[in-house]
Amino acid sequence: MGFGSYFRDLRMEKRVTQKQIADVIKKKPMLVSNVENGKNGPFSDSDLKKIVTFLELSKEEERQLYKEAAKARGKLPQENIIKNDEAYYLLETLAKNELGRESLSQIIQMVEEQILC
């Protein structure tokens, strides 16, 4: 889908105009249009925080918004990793390739089970 498309759909679902978003982040409406059309990358994290608050997004919508932004930027959202020692350790271990494929599959299964509870 991509960040711009996801954001546009979310904004329209909330019945908010591009101008309203632009006013919240103190930018021009053309920037919002360019982001939605893929001409610009995602908003900055500080702007995303303002948008999340303004749109009163659910935790799932917020998580998806940040995930789409991270994918568009080509990197993980650092804030989530830096603030979570366990996540940082897990990624560090994976980067060192200390876990085999089977171990990684087990971790993914355990995480999915926890999320569904």
mmCIF file of N, CA and C in Angstrom:
data_model
loop_
_atom_site.group_PDB
_atom_site.id
_atom_site.type_symbol
_atom_site.label_atom_id
_atom_site.label_comp_id
_atom_site.label_asym_id
_atom_site.label_seq_id
_atom_site.Cartn_x
_atom_site.Cartn_y
_atom_site.Cartn_z
ATOM 1 N N MET A 1 0.827 -1.197 0.000
ATOM 2 C CA MET A 1 0.000 0.000 0.000
ATOM 3 C C MET A 1 0.861 1.247 0.000
ATOM 4 N N GLY A 2 1.779 1.376 0.908
ATOM 5 C CA GLY A 2 2.646 2.531 0.994
ATOM 6 C C GLY A 2 2.130 3.568 1.987
ATOM 7 N N PHE A 3 3.060 4.357 2.497
ATOM 8 C CA PHE A 3 2.700 5.333 3.524
ATOM 9 C C PHE A 3 1.658 6.335 3.043
ATOM 10 N N GLY A 4 1.909 6.951 1.891
ATOM 11 C CA GLY A 4 1.006 7.989 1.394
ATOM 12 C C GLY A 4 -0.425 7.512 1.235
ATOM 13 N N SER A 5 -0.585 6.343 0.645
ATOM 14 C CA SER A 5 -1.928 5.775 0.451
ATOM 15 C C SER A 5 -2.586 5.451 1.785
ATOM 16 N N TYR A 6 -1.816 4.837 2.680
ATOM 17 C CA TYR A 6 -2.372 4.493 3.992
ATOM 18 C C TYR A 6 -2.799 5.761 4.718
ATOM 19 N N PHE A 7 -1.924 6.769 4.698
ATOM 20 C CA PHE A 7 -2.238 8.013 5.400
ATOM 21 C C PHE A 7 -3.476 8.687 4.804
ATOM 22 N N ARG A 8 -3.552 8.754 3.485
ATOM 23 C CA ARG A 8 -4.708 9.383 2.832
ATOM 24 C C ARG A 8 -6.004 8.673 3.225
ATOM 25 N N ASP A 9 -5.986 7.338 3.168
ATOM 26 C CA ASP A 9 -7.178 6.569 3.540
ATOM 27 C C ASP A 9 -7.569 6.830 4.999
ATOM 28 N N LEU A 10 -6.578 6.876 5.869
ATOM 29 C CA LEU A 10 -6.821 7.126 7.286
ATOM 30 C C LEU A 10 -7.394 8.528 7.492
ATOM 31 N N ARG A 11 -6.789 9.501 6.842
ATOM 32 C CA ARG A 11 -7.251 10.894 6.959
ATOM 33 C C ARG A 11 -8.686 11.027 6.467
ATOM 34 N N MET A 12 -8.986 10.421 5.343
ATOM 35 C CA MET A 12 -10.331 10.522 4.781
ATOM 36 C C MET A 12 -11.353 9.787 5.648
ATOM 37 N N GLU A 13 -10.945 8.657 6.212
ATOM 38 C CA GLU A 13 -11.825 7.912 7.105
ATOM 39 C C GLU A 13 -12.200 8.759 8.327
ATOM 40 N N LYS A 14 -11.248 9.571 8.777
ATOM 41 C CA LYS A 14 -11.483 10.440 9.934
ATOM 42 C C LYS A 14 -12.163 11.757 9.537
ATOM 43 N N ARG A 15 -12.407 11.911 8.238
ATOM 44 C CA ARG A 15 -13.081 13.107 7.693
ATOM 45 C C ARG A 15 -12.336 14.405 8.029
ATOM 46 N N VAL A 16 -11.044 14.354 7.759
ATOM 47 C CA VAL A 16 -10.158 15.486 8.006
ATOM 48 C C VAL A 16 -9.561 15.922 6.671
ATOM 49 N N THR A 17 -9.448 17.224 6.468
ATOM 50 C CA THR A 17 -8.901 17.745 5.215
ATOM 51 C C THR A 17 -7.376 17.823 5.273
ATOM 52 N N GLN A 18 -6.785 17.931 4.100
ATOM 53 C CA GLN A 18 -5.335 18.132 4.029
ATOM 54 C C GLN A 18 -4.953 19.438 4.716
ATOM 55 N N LYS A 19 -5.766 20.448 4.574
ATOM 56 C CA LYS A 19 -5.483 21.744 5.205
ATOM 57 C C LYS A 19 -5.481 21.618 6.730
ATOM 58 N N GLN A 20 -6.406 20.853 7.277
ATOM 59 C CA GLN A 20 -6.437 20.665 8.725
ATOM 60 C C GLN A 20 -5.150 19.987 9.207
ATOM 61 N N ILE A 21 -4.700 18.984 8.467
ATOM 62 C CA ILE A 21 -3.441 18.311 8.819
ATOM 63 C C ILE A 21 -2.294 19.301 8.720
ATOM 64 N N ALA A 22 -2.265 20.067 7.639
ATOM 65 C CA ALA A 22 -1.202 21.057 7.447
ATOM 66 C C ALA A 22 -1.184 22.065 8.594
ATOM 67 N N ASP A 23 -2.335 22.486 9.031
ATOM 68 C CA ASP A 23 -2.411 23.442 10.144
ATOM 69 C C ASP A 23 -1.860 22.833 11.434
ATOM 70 N N VAL A 24 -2.166 21.572 11.661
ATOM 71 C CA VAL A 24 -1.709 20.891 12.881
ATOM 72 C C VAL A 24 -0.185 20.796 12.918
ATOM 73 N N ILE A 25 0.424 20.512 11.772
ATOM 74 C CA ILE A 25 1.888 20.346 11.740
ATOM 75 C C ILE A 25 2.603 21.615 11.279
ATOM 76 N N LYS A 26 1.815 22.669 11.079
ATOM 77 C CA LYS A 26 2.360 23.982 10.684
ATOM 78 C C LYS A 26 3.180 23.916 9.393
ATOM 79 N N LYS A 27 2.566 23.245 8.405
ATOM 80 C CA LYS A 27 3.161 23.133 7.078
ATOM 81 C C LYS A 27 2.106 23.533 6.050
ATOM 82 N N LYS A 28 2.504 23.593 4.798
ATOM 83 C CA LYS A 28 1.561 23.951 3.733
ATOM 84 C C LYS A 28 0.777 22.716 3.283
ATOM 85 N N PRO A 29 -0.483 22.922 2.868
ATOM 86 C CA PRO A 29 -1.295 21.797 2.394
ATOM 87 C C PRO A 29 -0.655 21.038 1.228
ATOM 88 N N MET A 30 0.146 21.727 0.417
ATOM 89 C CA MET A 30 0.808 21.069 -0.715
ATOM 90 C C MET A 30 1.737 19.956 -0.224
ATOM 91 N N LEU A 31 2.370 20.151 0.930
ATOM 92 C CA LEU A 31 3.235 19.106 1.482
ATOM 93 C C LEU A 31 2.415 17.857 1.798
ATOM 94 N N VAL A 32 1.254 18.050 2.414
ATOM 95 C CA VAL A 32 0.390 16.918 2.750
ATOM 96 C C VAL A 32 -0.014 16.189 1.469
ATOM 97 N N SER A 33 -0.378 16.941 0.454
ATOM 98 C CA SER A 33 -0.747 16.344 -0.833
ATOM 99 C C SER A 33 0.423 15.561 -1.426
ATOM 100 N N ASN A 34 1.606 16.145 -1.381
ATOM 101 C CA ASN A 34 2.784 15.472 -1.932
ATOM 102 C C ASN A 34 3.128 14.194 -1.175
ATOM 103 N N VAL A 35 2.939 14.205 0.143
ATOM 104 C CA VAL A 35 3.177 12.996 0.931
ATOM 105 C C VAL A 35 2.180 11.920 0.518
ATOM 106 N N GLU A 36 0.910 12.297 0.419
ATOM 107 C CA GLU A 36 -0.119 11.321 0.065
ATOM 108 C C GLU A 36 0.072 10.755 -1.338
ATOM 109 N N ASN A 37 0.624 11.545 -2.232
ATOM 110 C CA ASN A 37 0.821 11.101 -3.610
ATOM 111 C C ASN A 37 2.192 10.480 -3.847
ATOM 112 N N GLY A 38 2.974 10.328 -2.779
ATOM 113 C CA GLY A 38 4.275 9.678 -2.891
ATOM 114 C C GLY A 38 5.376 10.553 -3.464
ATOM 115 N N LYS A 39 5.117 11.841 -3.613
ATOM 116 C CA LYS A 39 6.159 12.751 -4.120
ATOM 117 C C LYS A 39 7.133 13.151 -3.019
ATOM 118 N N ASN A 40 6.681 13.088 -1.778
ATOM 119 C CA ASN A 40 7.530 13.340 -0.606
ATOM 120 C C ASN A 40 7.485 12.094 0.267
ATOM 121 N N GLY A 41 8.523 11.919 1.070
ATOM 122 C CA GLY A 41 8.532 10.819 2.018
ATOM 123 C C GLY A 41 7.558 11.086 3.150
ATOM 124 N N PRO A 42 7.521 10.188 4.118
ATOM 125 C CA PRO A 42 6.605 10.353 5.247
ATOM 126 C C PRO A 42 6.929 11.606 6.066
ATOM 127 N N PHE A 43 5.975 11.997 6.877
ATOM 128 C CA PHE A 43 6.181 13.122 7.789
ATOM 129 C C PHE A 43 7.258 12.747 8.803
ATOM 130 N N SER A 44 7.846 13.752 9.441
ATOM 131 C CA SER A 44 8.824 13.501 10.506
ATOM 132 C C SER A 44 8.108 12.850 11.689
ATOM 133 N N ASP A 45 8.876 12.223 12.558
ATOM 134 C CA ASP A 45 8.265 11.588 13.728
ATOM 135 C C ASP A 45 7.567 12.608 14.615
ATOM 136 N N SER A 46 8.134 13.801 14.737
ATOM 137 C CA SER A 46 7.471 14.827 15.565
ATOM 138 C C SER A 46 6.142 15.244 14.944
ATOM 139 N N ASP A 47 6.082 15.346 13.616
ATOM 140 C CA ASP A 47 4.816 15.666 12.950
ATOM 141 C C ASP A 47 3.829 14.504 13.076
ATOM 142 N N LEU A 48 4.340 13.274 12.985
ATOM 143 C CA LEU A 48 3.466 12.105 13.129
ATOM 144 C C LEU A 48 2.812 12.082 14.508
ATOM 145 N N LYS A 49 3.566 12.447 15.544
ATOM 146 C CA LYS A 49 2.995 12.476 16.896
ATOM 147 C C LYS A 49 1.830 13.462 16.969
ATOM 148 N N LYS A 50 1.998 14.623 16.364
ATOM 149 C CA LYS A 50 0.934 15.630 16.351
ATOM 150 C C LYS A 50 -0.284 15.111 15.590
ATOM 151 N N ILE A 51 -0.029 14.451 14.479
ATOM 152 C CA ILE A 51 -1.114 13.918 13.643
ATOM 153 C C ILE A 51 -1.867 12.816 14.387
ATOM 154 N N VAL A 52 -1.136 11.927 15.040
ATOM 155 C CA VAL A 52 -1.751 10.833 15.799
ATOM 156 C C VAL A 52 -2.698 11.394 16.859
ATOM 157 N N THR A 53 -2.239 12.406 17.566
ATOM 158 C CA THR A 53 -3.062 13.032 18.608
ATOM 159 C C THR A 53 -4.288 13.703 17.995
ATOM 160 N N PHE A 54 -4.070 14.466 16.934
ATOM 161 C CA PHE A 54 -5.171 15.188 16.294
ATOM 162 C C PHE A 54 -6.232 14.240 15.742
ATOM 163 N N LEU A 55 -5.801 13.171 15.103
ATOM 164 C CA LEU A 55 -6.751 12.227 14.503
ATOM 165 C C LEU A 55 -7.355 11.255 15.528
ATOM 166 N N GLU A 56 -6.828 11.291 16.760
ATOM 167 C CA GLU A 56 -7.295 10.384 17.813
ATOM 168 C C GLU A 56 -7.258 8.930 17.338
ATOM 169 N N LEU A 57 -6.084 8.527 16.855
ATOM 170 C CA LEU A 57 -5.923 7.190 16.303
ATOM 171 C C LEU A 57 -5.941 6.124 17.395
ATOM 172 N N SER A 58 -6.457 4.964 17.045
ATOM 173 C CA SER A 58 -6.386 3.810 17.938
ATOM 174 C C SER A 58 -4.924 3.357 17.975
ATOM 175 N N LYS A 59 -4.598 2.517 18.955
ATOM 176 C CA LYS A 59 -3.226 1.987 19.047
ATOM 177 C C LYS A 59 -2.849 1.231 17.777
ATOM 178 N N GLU A 60 -3.789 0.482 17.226
ATOM 179 C CA GLU A 60 -3.520 -0.281 16.003
ATOM 180 C C GLU A 60 -3.280 0.661 14.824
ATOM 181 N N GLU A 61 -4.092 1.697 14.685
ATOM 182 C CA GLU A 61 -3.901 2.671 13.596
ATOM 183 C C GLU A 61 -2.564 3.388 13.741
ATOM 184 N N GLU A 62 -2.230 3.765 14.978
ATOM 185 C CA GLU A 62 -0.954 4.436 15.236
ATOM 186 C C GLU A 62 0.214 3.522 14.890
ATOM 187 N N ARG A 63 0.134 2.278 15.340
ATOM 188 C CA ARG A 63 1.196 1.303 15.062
ATOM 189 C C ARG A 63 1.381 1.121 13.555
ATOM 190 N N GLN A 64 0.263 1.004 12.830
ATOM 191 C CA GLN A 64 0.335 0.815 11.380
ATOM 192 C C GLN A 64 0.905 2.056 10.691
ATOM 193 N N LEU A 65 0.537 3.237 11.173
ATOM 194 C CA LEU A 65 1.044 4.484 10.592
ATOM 195 C C LEU A 65 2.567 4.561 10.722
ATOM 196 N N TYR A 66 3.065 4.268 11.923
ATOM 197 C CA TYR A 66 4.519 4.283 12.133
ATOM 198 C C TYR A 66 5.210 3.175 11.341
ATOM 199 N N LYS A 67 4.559 2.031 11.245
ATOM 200 C CA LYS A 67 5.129 0.920 10.471
ATOM 201 C C LYS A 67 5.248 1.294 8.990
ATOM 202 N N GLU A 68 4.206 1.904 8.433
ATOM 203 C CA GLU A 68 4.255 2.335 7.027
ATOM 204 C C GLU A 68 5.330 3.404 6.825
ATOM 205 N N ALA A 69 5.461 4.313 7.795
ATOM 206 C CA ALA A 69 6.501 5.349 7.700
ATOM 207 C C ALA A 69 7.882 4.716 7.726
ATOM 208 N N ALA A 70 8.083 3.750 8.623
ATOM 209 C CA ALA A 70 9.376 3.073 8.720
ATOM 210 C C ALA A 70 9.706 2.318 7.432
ATOM 211 N N LYS A 71 8.708 1.634 6.872
ATOM 212 C CA LYS A 71 8.935 0.913 5.608
ATOM 213 C C LYS A 71 9.301 1.880 4.493
ATOM 214 N N ALA A 72 8.631 3.018 4.440
ATOM 215 C CA ALA A 72 8.921 4.007 3.397
ATOM 216 C C ALA A 72 10.320 4.585 3.566
ATOM 217 N N ARG A 73 10.754 4.720 4.801
ATOM 218 C CA ARG A 73 12.101 5.244 5.074
ATOM 219 C C ARG A 73 13.167 4.168 4.919
ATOM 220 N N GLY A 74 12.729 2.905 4.924
ATOM 221 C CA GLY A 74 13.676 1.798 4.794
ATOM 222 C C GLY A 74 14.420 1.484 6.070
ATOM 223 N N LYS A 75 13.822 1.805 7.234
ATOM 224 C CA LYS A 75 14.467 1.478 8.507
ATOM 225 C C LYS A 75 13.429 1.334 9.604
ATOM 226 N N LEU A 76 13.821 0.606 10.635
ATOM 227 C CA LEU A 76 12.939 0.388 11.774
ATOM 228 C C LEU A 76 12.760 1.680 12.560
ATOM 229 N N PRO A 77 11.608 1.849 13.187
ATOM 230 C CA PRO A 77 11.421 3.028 14.042
ATOM 231 C C PRO A 77 12.320 2.916 15.269
ATOM 232 N N GLN A 78 13.350 3.719 15.339
ATOM 233 C CA GLN A 78 14.363 3.608 16.385
ATOM 234 C C GLN A 78 13.802 3.804 17.782
ATOM 235 N N GLU A 79 12.823 4.683 17.913
ATOM 236 C CA GLU A 79 12.265 4.974 19.226
ATOM 237 C C GLU A 79 11.780 3.703 19.914
ATOM 238 N N ASN A 80 11.137 2.819 19.174
ATOM 239 C CA ASN A 80 10.622 1.579 19.747
ATOM 240 C C ASN A 80 11.743 0.653 20.202
ATOM 241 N N ILE A 81 12.831 0.648 19.487
ATOM 242 C CA ILE A 81 13.944 -0.256 19.797
ATOM 243 C C ILE A 81 14.782 0.298 20.940
ATOM 244 N N ILE A 82 15.109 1.563 20.873
ATOM 245 C CA ILE A 82 15.979 2.170 21.877
ATOM 246 C C ILE A 82 15.354 2.115 23.265
ATOM 247 N N LYS A 83 14.048 2.299 23.352
ATOM 248 C CA LYS A 83 13.373 2.314 24.655
ATOM 249 C C LYS A 83 13.106 0.923 25.202
ATOM 250 N N ASN A 84 13.371 -0.120 24.429
ATOM 251 C CA ASN A 84 13.056 -1.478 24.856
ATOM 252 C C ASN A 84 14.334 -2.306 24.826
ATOM 253 N N ASP A 85 14.891 -2.569 26.015
ATOM 254 C CA ASP A 85 16.151 -3.308 26.102
ATOM 255 C C ASP A 85 16.067 -4.693 25.473
ATOM 256 N N GLU A 86 14.937 -5.365 25.683
ATOM 257 C CA GLU A 86 14.778 -6.719 25.145
ATOM 258 C C GLU A 86 14.752 -6.706 23.615
ATOM 259 N N ALA A 87 14.055 -5.727 23.042
ATOM 260 C CA ALA A 87 14.009 -5.624 21.577
ATOM 261 C C ALA A 87 15.402 -5.332 21.027
ATOM 262 N N TYR A 88 16.118 -4.438 21.695
ATOM 263 C CA TYR A 88 17.468 -4.090 21.262
ATOM 264 C C TYR A 88 18.376 -5.327 21.318
ATOM 265 N N TYR A 89 18.298 -6.081 22.426
ATOM 266 C CA TYR A 89 19.109 -7.285 22.584
ATOM 267 C C TYR A 89 18.773 -8.318 21.513
ATOM 268 N N LEU A 90 17.474 -8.497 21.252
ATOM 269 C CA LEU A 90 17.055 -9.466 20.243
ATOM 270 C C LEU A 90 17.604 -9.086 18.870
ATOM 271 N N LEU A 91 17.483 -7.819 18.499
ATOM 272 C CA LEU A 91 17.992 -7.390 17.197
ATOM 273 C C LEU A 91 19.513 -7.502 17.122
ATOM 274 N N GLU A 92 20.178 -7.179 18.217
ATOM 275 C CA GLU A 92 21.632 -7.309 18.258
ATOM 276 C C GLU A 92 22.037 -8.777 18.067
ATOM 277 N N THR A 93 21.329 -9.676 18.726
ATOM 278 C CA THR A 93 21.596 -11.111 18.599
ATOM 279 C C THR A 93 21.339 -11.582 17.178
ATOM 280 N N LEU A 94 20.228 -11.128 16.602
ATOM 281 C CA LEU A 94 19.925 -11.498 15.219
ATOM 282 C C LEU A 94 20.991 -10.968 14.257
ATOM 283 N N ALA A 95 21.442 -9.741 14.498
ATOM 284 C CA ALA A 95 22.459 -9.148 13.631
ATOM 285 C C ALA A 95 23.763 -9.951 13.689
ATOM 286 N N LYS A 96 24.057 -10.503 14.848
ATOM 287 C CA LYS A 96 25.260 -11.326 14.994
ATOM 288 C C LYS A 96 25.035 -12.740 14.465
ATOM 289 N N ASN A 97 23.796 -13.009 14.053
ATOM 290 C CA ASN A 97 23.395 -14.303 13.502
ATOM 291 C C ASN A 97 23.613 -15.431 14.502
ATOM 292 N N GLU A 98 23.331 -15.146 15.773
ATOM 293 C CA GLU A 98 23.503 -16.155 16.818
ATOM 294 C C GLU A 98 22.290 -17.072 16.945
ATOM 295 N N LEU A 99 21.176 -16.707 16.331
ATOM 296 C CA LEU A 99 19.985 -17.556 16.384
ATOM 297 C C LEU A 99 19.807 -18.244 15.041
ATOM 298 N N GLY A 100 19.519 -19.525 15.109
ATOM 299 C CA GLY A 100 19.242 -20.254 13.888
ATOM 300 C C GLY A 100 17.819 -20.016 13.421
ATOM 301 N N ARG A 101 17.515 -20.490 12.230
ATOM 302 C CA ARG A 101 16.181 -20.310 11.641
ATOM 303 C C ARG A 101 15.087 -20.896 12.530
ATOM 304 N N GLU A 102 15.355 -22.069 13.112
ATOM 305 C CA GLU A 102 14.345 -22.705 13.959
ATOM 306 C C GLU A 102 14.058 -21.868 15.201
ATOM 307 N N SER A 103 15.104 -21.333 15.825
ATOM 308 C CA SER A 103 14.923 -20.481 17.005
ATOM 309 C C SER A 103 14.126 -19.235 16.657
ATOM 310 N N LEU A 104 14.426 -18.645 15.528
ATOM 311 C CA LEU A 104 13.718 -17.446 15.101
ATOM 312 C C LEU A 104 12.241 -17.761 14.853
ATOM 313 N N SER A 105 11.957 -18.885 14.243
ATOM 314 C CA SER A 105 10.565 -19.295 14.013
ATOM 315 C C SER A 105 9.828 -19.485 15.335
ATOM 316 N N GLN A 106 10.501 -20.053 16.325
ATOM 317 C CA GLN A 106 9.889 -20.238 17.638
ATOM 318 C C GLN A 106 9.595 -18.900 18.306
ATOM 319 N N ILE A 107 10.512 -17.954 18.181
ATOM 320 C CA ILE A 107 10.308 -16.623 18.755
ATOM 321 C C ILE A 107 9.111 -15.948 18.088
ATOM 322 N N ILE A 108 9.040 -16.033 16.788
ATOM 323 C CA ILE A 108 7.917 -15.422 16.058
ATOM 324 C C ILE A 108 6.603 -16.049 16.505
ATOM 325 N N GLN A 109 6.583 -17.361 16.645
ATOM 326 C CA GLN A 109 5.366 -18.052 17.084
ATOM 327 C C GLN A 109 4.973 -17.602 18.488
ATOM 328 N N MET A 110 5.933 -17.482 19.391
ATOM 329 C CA MET A 110 5.641 -17.052 20.761
ATOM 330 C C MET A 110 5.092 -15.628 20.780
ATOM 331 N N VAL A 111 5.678 -14.753 19.992
ATOM 332 C CA VAL A 111 5.219 -13.363 19.934
ATOM 333 C C VAL A 111 3.793 -13.310 19.395
ATOM 334 N N GLU A 112 3.540 -14.040 18.334
ATOM 335 C CA GLU A 112 2.183 -14.049 17.757
ATOM 336 C C GLU A 112 1.160 -14.572 18.760
ATOM 337 N N GLU A 113 1.529 -15.582 19.529
ATOM 338 C CA GLU A 113 0.621 -16.118 20.547
ATOM 339 C C GLU A 113 0.323 -15.077 21.615
ATOM 340 N N GLN A 114 1.342 -14.321 22.018
ATOM 341 C CA GLN A 114 1.156 -13.278 23.027
ATOM 342 C C GLN A 114 0.274 -12.148 22.529
ATOM 343 N N ILE A 115 0.435 -11.796 21.259
ATOM 344 C CA ILE A 115 -0.342 -10.701 20.678
ATOM 345 C C ILE A 115 -1.819 -11.092 20.576
ATOM 346 N N LEU A 116 -2.076 -12.362 20.260
ATOM 347 C CA LEU A 116 -3.447 -12.809 20.086
ATOM 348 C C LEU A 116 -4.175 -13.045 21.409
ATOM 349 N N CYS A 117 -3.440 -13.097 22.510
ATOM 350 C CA CYS A 117 -4.078 -13.331 23.832
ATOM 351 C C CYS A 117 -4.864 -12.125 24.292
#
